[in-house]
Structures are given as C-alpha cells and as structure tokens.
Short mmCIF file of C-alpha atoms in Angstrom, two decimals:
data_model
loop_
_atom_site.label_atom_id
_atom_site.label_comp_id
_atom_site.label_asym_id
_atom_site.label_seq_id
_atom_site.Cartn_x
_atom_site.Cartn_y
_atom_site.Cartn_z
CA MET A 1 38.20 -3.74 -50.14
CA ILE A 2 40.16 -5.07 -47.48
CA SER A 3 43.62 -5.87 -47.57
CA LEU A 4 44.63 -9.11 -46.44
CA SER A 5 47.61 -7.72 -45.24
CA SER A 6 45.39 -5.11 -43.19
CA ALA A 7 47.02 -6.37 -39.47
CA HIS A 8 43.42 -5.27 -38.34
CA GLU A 9 41.79 -7.30 -41.29
CA THR A 10 38.20 -8.05 -40.94
CA LEU A 11 35.70 -9.78 -43.29
CA SER A 12 32.08 -8.60 -43.40
CA LEU A 13 29.78 -11.32 -44.45
CA SER A 14 27.33 -8.70 -45.57
CA PRO A 15 26.36 -8.17 -49.02
CA MET A 16 28.54 -6.33 -51.15
CA THR A 17 26.92 -4.07 -54.32
CA GLN A 18 30.10 -3.62 -55.94
CA GLU A 19 31.13 -7.23 -56.42
CA ALA A 20 29.24 -10.48 -57.66
CA PRO A 21 28.81 -13.24 -55.30
CA VAL A 22 30.81 -15.88 -55.77
CA THR A 23 28.62 -20.13 -55.77
CA SER A 24 29.50 -23.50 -56.39
CA GLN A 25 27.45 -26.78 -56.08
CA LEU A 26 27.50 -30.40 -55.44
CA SER A 27 25.59 -32.03 -58.54
CA PRO A 28 23.66 -34.61 -56.83
CA TRP A 29 24.53 -37.01 -59.71
CA LEU A 30 27.82 -36.41 -61.17
CA THR A 31 29.83 -35.72 -58.04
CA PRO A 32 29.34 -39.44 -57.37
CA LEU A 33 29.66 -40.25 -60.70
CA ILE A 34 33.78 -38.64 -60.73
CA TYR A 35 34.11 -39.88 -57.68
CA ASN A 36 33.71 -43.41 -57.80
CA LEU A 37 35.55 -43.63 -61.89
CA GLY A 38 38.25 -41.49 -60.41
CA ARG A 39 38.59 -44.20 -57.64
CA HIS A 40 37.76 -47.44 -58.67
CA GLY A 41 38.68 -46.72 -62.30
CA LEU A 42 41.59 -43.88 -63.43
CA MET A 43 43.63 -43.87 -59.91
CA PRO A 44 44.01 -47.63 -59.30
CA LEU A 45 44.75 -48.31 -63.31
CA TYR A 46 47.15 -45.03 -63.73
CA PHE A 47 49.02 -45.76 -60.23
CA GLN A 48 51.15 -48.62 -59.83
CA GLN A 49 51.00 -47.61 -56.11
CA ILE A 50 48.97 -45.89 -53.80
CA GLU A 51 50.13 -45.49 -49.94
CA ILE A 52 47.78 -44.03 -47.41
CA VAL A 53 48.97 -43.67 -43.79
CA GLY A 54 47.00 -41.78 -41.17
CA GLN A 55 43.41 -42.11 -42.59
CA GLU A 56 43.19 -41.95 -38.88
CA HIS A 57 43.36 -38.53 -38.25
CA LEU A 58 40.57 -37.36 -40.72
CA PRO A 59 37.72 -35.87 -39.00
CA THR A 60 34.35 -37.40 -40.00
CA SER A 61 32.42 -34.02 -38.63
CA GLY A 62 32.45 -30.32 -38.19
CA PRO A 63 34.53 -27.91 -40.17
CA VAL A 64 37.64 -29.00 -41.80
CA ILE A 65 40.30 -27.62 -43.82
CA LEU A 66 42.47 -30.02 -45.40
CA ALA A 67 46.14 -28.83 -46.18
CA PRO A 68 48.31 -30.82 -48.73
CA THR A 69 51.22 -30.17 -50.54
CA HIS A 70 50.79 -29.40 -54.18
CA ARG A 71 53.26 -31.85 -56.44
CA SER A 72 51.09 -31.93 -59.27
CA ARG A 73 47.74 -31.82 -61.35
CA TRP A 74 46.79 -35.56 -60.08
CA ASP A 75 47.31 -34.21 -56.25
CA ALA A 76 42.85 -33.10 -57.42
CA LEU A 77 42.32 -36.94 -57.38
CA VAL A 78 44.70 -37.81 -54.91
CA VAL A 79 43.27 -35.66 -51.81
CA PRO A 80 39.43 -37.39 -52.39
CA TYR A 81 41.23 -41.01 -53.17
CA ALA A 82 42.48 -40.76 -49.60
CA ALA A 83 40.20 -38.60 -47.44
CA GLY A 84 36.83 -38.47 -49.75
CA ARG A 85 33.68 -39.87 -49.22
CA ASP A 86 33.99 -43.57 -48.83
CA ILE A 87 36.65 -42.51 -45.86
CA THR A 88 34.67 -40.08 -44.47
CA GLY A 89 31.51 -40.17 -45.52
CA ARG A 90 31.93 -36.22 -46.95
CA ASP A 91 32.61 -34.35 -50.39
CA LEU A 92 35.04 -32.26 -50.16
CA ARG A 93 34.49 -28.18 -51.71
CA PHE A 94 38.20 -27.26 -53.10
CA MET A 95 39.78 -23.75 -53.17
CA VAL A 96 40.50 -23.54 -56.88
CA SER A 97 42.49 -20.73 -58.59
CA ILE A 98 40.80 -18.66 -61.01
CA ASN A 99 42.65 -19.44 -63.72
CA GLU A 100 41.40 -23.12 -63.31
CA ILE A 101 37.40 -21.96 -64.03
CA LYS A 102 37.59 -22.48 -67.33
CA GLY A 103 35.29 -23.45 -70.19
CA VAL A 104 34.16 -26.91 -69.66
CA GLN A 105 36.97 -28.15 -66.79
CA GLY A 106 35.54 -24.72 -65.12
CA TRP A 107 31.88 -25.88 -65.44
CA PHE A 108 33.06 -29.71 -64.09
CA ILE A 109 34.86 -28.08 -61.45
CA ARG A 110 32.05 -25.69 -59.84
CA ARG A 111 29.31 -28.44 -60.22
CA LEU A 112 32.45 -31.11 -58.21
CA GLY A 113 31.68 -28.14 -54.98
CA GLY A 114 34.62 -26.38 -56.74
CA PHE A 115 35.41 -22.17 -56.08
CA PRO A 116 37.49 -19.50 -57.56
CA ILE A 117 39.62 -17.65 -55.85
CA ASP A 118 42.06 -15.13 -57.36
CA PRO A 119 45.66 -15.82 -55.48
CA LEU A 120 46.85 -12.36 -56.38
CA GLN A 121 44.57 -10.43 -55.15
CA PRO A 122 41.94 -12.86 -53.20
CA ALA A 123 38.04 -10.85 -54.07
CA ILE A 124 36.05 -10.85 -50.70
CA ALA A 125 33.52 -12.93 -52.18
CA SER A 126 35.59 -15.99 -52.56
CA LEU A 127 36.65 -15.18 -48.85
CA ARG A 128 33.15 -14.46 -48.13
CA HIS A 129 32.05 -18.12 -49.36
CA GLY A 130 34.77 -19.77 -48.46
CA VAL A 131 34.22 -18.43 -44.72
CA GLY A 132 30.32 -19.64 -45.52
CA LEU A 133 31.06 -23.21 -45.77
CA LEU A 134 32.99 -24.02 -42.73
CA CYS A 135 30.31 -22.06 -41.22
CA GLN A 136 28.31 -25.00 -42.60
CA GLY A 137 30.17 -27.44 -41.56
CA GLU A 138 32.01 -28.67 -44.41
CA THR A 139 35.66 -29.91 -46.17
CA LEU A 140 37.18 -27.55 -47.49
CA VAL A 141 40.95 -28.33 -49.60
CA ILE A 142 43.10 -25.03 -50.05
CA PHE A 143 47.03 -26.14 -50.95
CA PRO A 144 48.77 -23.95 -48.45
CA GLU A 145 52.07 -23.85 -51.02
CA GLY A 146 49.55 -22.05 -53.41
CA ALA A 147 51.41 -23.35 -56.36
CA ILE A 148 52.26 -26.72 -57.89
CA PHE A 149 56.05 -27.39 -56.80
CA ARG A 150 57.91 -30.58 -58.50
CA GLU A 151 60.78 -31.02 -55.60
CA PRO A 152 59.82 -33.02 -52.70
CA GLY A 153 59.77 -30.92 -49.24
CA ILE A 154 58.09 -28.42 -47.75
CA HIS A 155 58.09 -24.97 -49.54
CA PRO A 156 57.05 -21.83 -47.94
CA LEU A 157 52.97 -21.80 -47.24
CA LYS A 158 50.88 -18.62 -47.98
CA PRO A 159 49.01 -17.32 -45.23
CA GLY A 160 45.65 -16.84 -47.07
CA LEU A 161 44.43 -20.18 -45.27
CA ALA A 162 45.23 -19.55 -41.70
CA ARG A 163 42.87 -16.25 -42.10
CA LEU A 164 40.55 -17.61 -43.79
CA ALA A 165 39.82 -20.18 -40.97
CA LEU A 166 40.45 -17.74 -38.03
CA GLN A 167 37.83 -15.41 -39.79
CA ALA A 168 34.88 -18.27 -39.75
CA GLU A 169 36.15 -18.49 -35.93
CA ALA A 170 35.98 -15.59 -35.00
CA HIS A 171 32.60 -15.08 -37.17
CA GLN A 172 31.28 -17.75 -35.77
CA PRO A 173 32.72 -18.38 -31.78
CA GLY A 174 33.17 -22.24 -31.18
CA LEU A 175 32.63 -23.57 -34.46
CA GLY A 176 35.68 -25.90 -33.98
CA ILE A 177 37.72 -25.83 -37.60
CA GLN A 178 40.39 -28.18 -38.04
CA ILE A 179 43.21 -27.76 -40.43
CA VAL A 180 45.19 -31.91 -41.52
CA PRO A 181 48.40 -32.01 -42.90
CA ILE A 182 48.63 -34.04 -45.61
CA TYR A 183 52.02 -34.65 -47.58
CA ILE A 184 51.98 -36.20 -50.88
CA GLN A 185 55.03 -37.46 -52.17
CA TYR A 186 55.14 -38.96 -56.23
CA ASN A 187 58.05 -41.35 -56.99
CA GLN A 188 58.19 -39.51 -60.00
CA PRO A 189 58.75 -35.23 -60.81
CA ILE A 190 55.24 -35.16 -63.29
CA PRO A 191 53.65 -38.72 -62.40
CA GLN A 192 54.12 -40.93 -65.32
CA TRP A 193 51.46 -44.07 -66.51
CA ARG A 194 52.05 -46.65 -63.76
CA SER A 195 54.11 -44.61 -61.09
CA GLN A 196 53.67 -44.44 -57.82
CA VAL A 197 52.19 -42.25 -55.08
CA GLN A 198 53.04 -41.63 -51.21
CA VAL A 199 50.50 -40.21 -48.89
CA LYS A 200 51.09 -39.22 -45.44
CA ILE A 201 47.95 -37.73 -43.23
CA GLY A 202 48.87 -35.95 -39.97
CA ALA A 203 47.16 -34.94 -36.72
CA PRO A 204 45.09 -31.66 -37.00
CA LEU A 205 45.44 -28.53 -35.67
CA ALA A 206 42.51 -26.90 -33.47
CA VAL A 207 41.80 -23.35 -35.23
CA SER A 208 40.07 -22.29 -31.98
CA THR A 209 43.44 -22.39 -29.75
CA TYR A 210 44.84 -19.53 -31.71
CA ASP A 211 43.27 -15.70 -30.78
CA SER A 212 40.78 -14.65 -33.52
CA THR A 213 41.16 -11.39 -32.45
CA ALA A 214 44.82 -11.09 -32.95
CA LEU A 215 44.47 -11.71 -36.63
CA LYS A 216 47.87 -11.30 -38.22
CA PRO A 217 49.81 -12.65 -35.56
CA SER A 218 48.01 -15.35 -35.10
CA ALA A 219 47.84 -16.56 -38.54
CA GLN A 220 51.66 -16.41 -38.60
CA HIS A 221 51.85 -18.57 -35.55
CA LEU A 222 49.19 -21.38 -37.00
CA THR A 223 50.89 -21.12 -40.47
CA SER A 224 54.18 -21.25 -38.86
CA ASP A 225 52.58 -24.32 -36.65
CA LEU A 226 50.99 -25.96 -40.10
CA ALA A 227 54.70 -25.64 -41.72
CA GLY A 228 56.00 -27.71 -39.09
CA ALA A 229 53.17 -30.43 -38.95
CA LEU A 230 53.78 -31.11 -42.84
CA GLN A 231 57.50 -31.29 -42.29
CA GLN A 232 57.04 -33.96 -39.55
CA LEU A 233 55.20 -36.21 -42.05
CA LEU A 234 58.32 -35.80 -44.49
CA PRO A 235 59.93 -40.07 -45.02
CA ALA A 236 63.06 -40.05 -42.90
CA GLN A 237 65.00 -40.92 -45.56
CA ARG A 238 63.82 -39.04 -48.35
CA GLN A 239 63.30 -41.12 -51.81
CA GLU A 240 65.20 -39.20 -54.70
CA LEU A 241 62.83 -38.34 -57.07
CA GLY A 242 62.42 -41.00 -60.34
CA GLN A 243 63.09 -44.12 -56.54
CA PRO A 244 60.34 -46.72 -55.79
CA CYS A 245 58.32 -45.08 -52.95
CA PRO A 246 59.40 -46.27 -48.91
CA SER A 247 56.83 -49.24 -48.28
CA LEU A 248 53.76 -48.35 -45.83
CA SER A 249 50.79 -49.38 -44.63
CA HIS A 250 47.85 -48.11 -45.41
#
C-alpha cells in the first residue's frame, strides 16, 4: 500500500488483487433528468438569487478539476448549475466521501458519475479511478478543503487534489490538466428557502507548469497556489452572514 504522505510516492495503475476496483458511471437517462430538474426546477425555485461570475474561465475540453470551497450540501447542485453541461457541454464527476455512498443516496451518486474516497485512508483504487478519469479528459469536482465549513473565507486545503493531478500528469505527460478555483458563498450559514448564493470562478492553474517528478514539494506548491487563487476570489468587502450577497453580473 502506498502512503500518501510519502515523499517519493508513485501511483501504479496496474491491477491490484487485494483491493476491489472503484467504478462509476453516467446513466444516459438519469444524469440529464436530474441535471435538468435541478437546474431548471429546484435551484431557481429554492434560491431567491444565484449570482455567477467568471464562467469564461471554464475549460470546455481537456481534463479539468473544479476546486470549489465547501459551505453546504447545496454545493453539489450549485457547482453543476454554474459549470455543468449547459455551460461547458460536459458532465461532472464528483469525488465523494465514502460516508456519502450509502443506501439510496449512494445508488444515485454512483449513477451520476460520483465515486467514493476515504479522506482518512485514501485507497489506491479510488486514486487510480480519479487518475483514469483525468486521462480520459473528464471533469472532476474535488472540494480541496475536505469538509463543509460554515464560516466564510478560505480554510486550509488538503494536499490530495494536487497530488492526484500531479500523478495523472506524471502517468501521461502532456495531459494538460487545468484546476479551476471556485468560491461559493451563501448569505446564510445554512441556506434556507429563498436565500442567496454567489459563485465566483477564477482562472485555471495549469498542472503541467509544476514538476510532477518531485511530487511532495510540487504538491505543496500547487496547493499553496490554489489557496492563493481562491483567496483572490473573496469579495472585496465580505458580507456578514445573513446579509444579502453583493450584486454581481452573471
């Protein structure tokens, strides 16, 4: 088993007999159905205002990792609303905590392209699956803060996102992964009926500009740069929770 804290870690994509493979799929009928219900029904009905800026930064081709802040379970619907198939022509593949992949919810998540990972002990099979999706040119959604934080601002980022991206670039040189920082802010700590949400999308970071052969220092550098990119998306005068979001142009 490869330790994610190893300074010389590498990720083998060869089959492993001691670990079941991780799989995910995009249901050809369920994915567009849920997406359209969320985008054109639930989201505009529940939220009074959804402000989005920076959609011009979203790549429409090649492997992409969307890196949003994590403030609410609503983020799983906000991100596709701001960056999903109607905007980029692409479906999103969520890396989800293993605790979320249970029961009926887990059945839906797996058929909507999501796949599980244990944030405390990431399995090689999960990481291999994520690398494989990137090598296929897919768009992954990974919350770099690792958990939901109700407080505004940028919380310490986990290094796993950067390591995964660098592993994929090392596995397939010239892959050209782009990491897109996304800042999500609600006007209430726990979004309520007719609340407001603001989404700011920043310019992508090119993973190829980091040395994938020096994984640990490069991952630290990339994680630091991503934190800085997210910090730049903070509103100039951050609103107090419970107050309306500042007005932005779509």
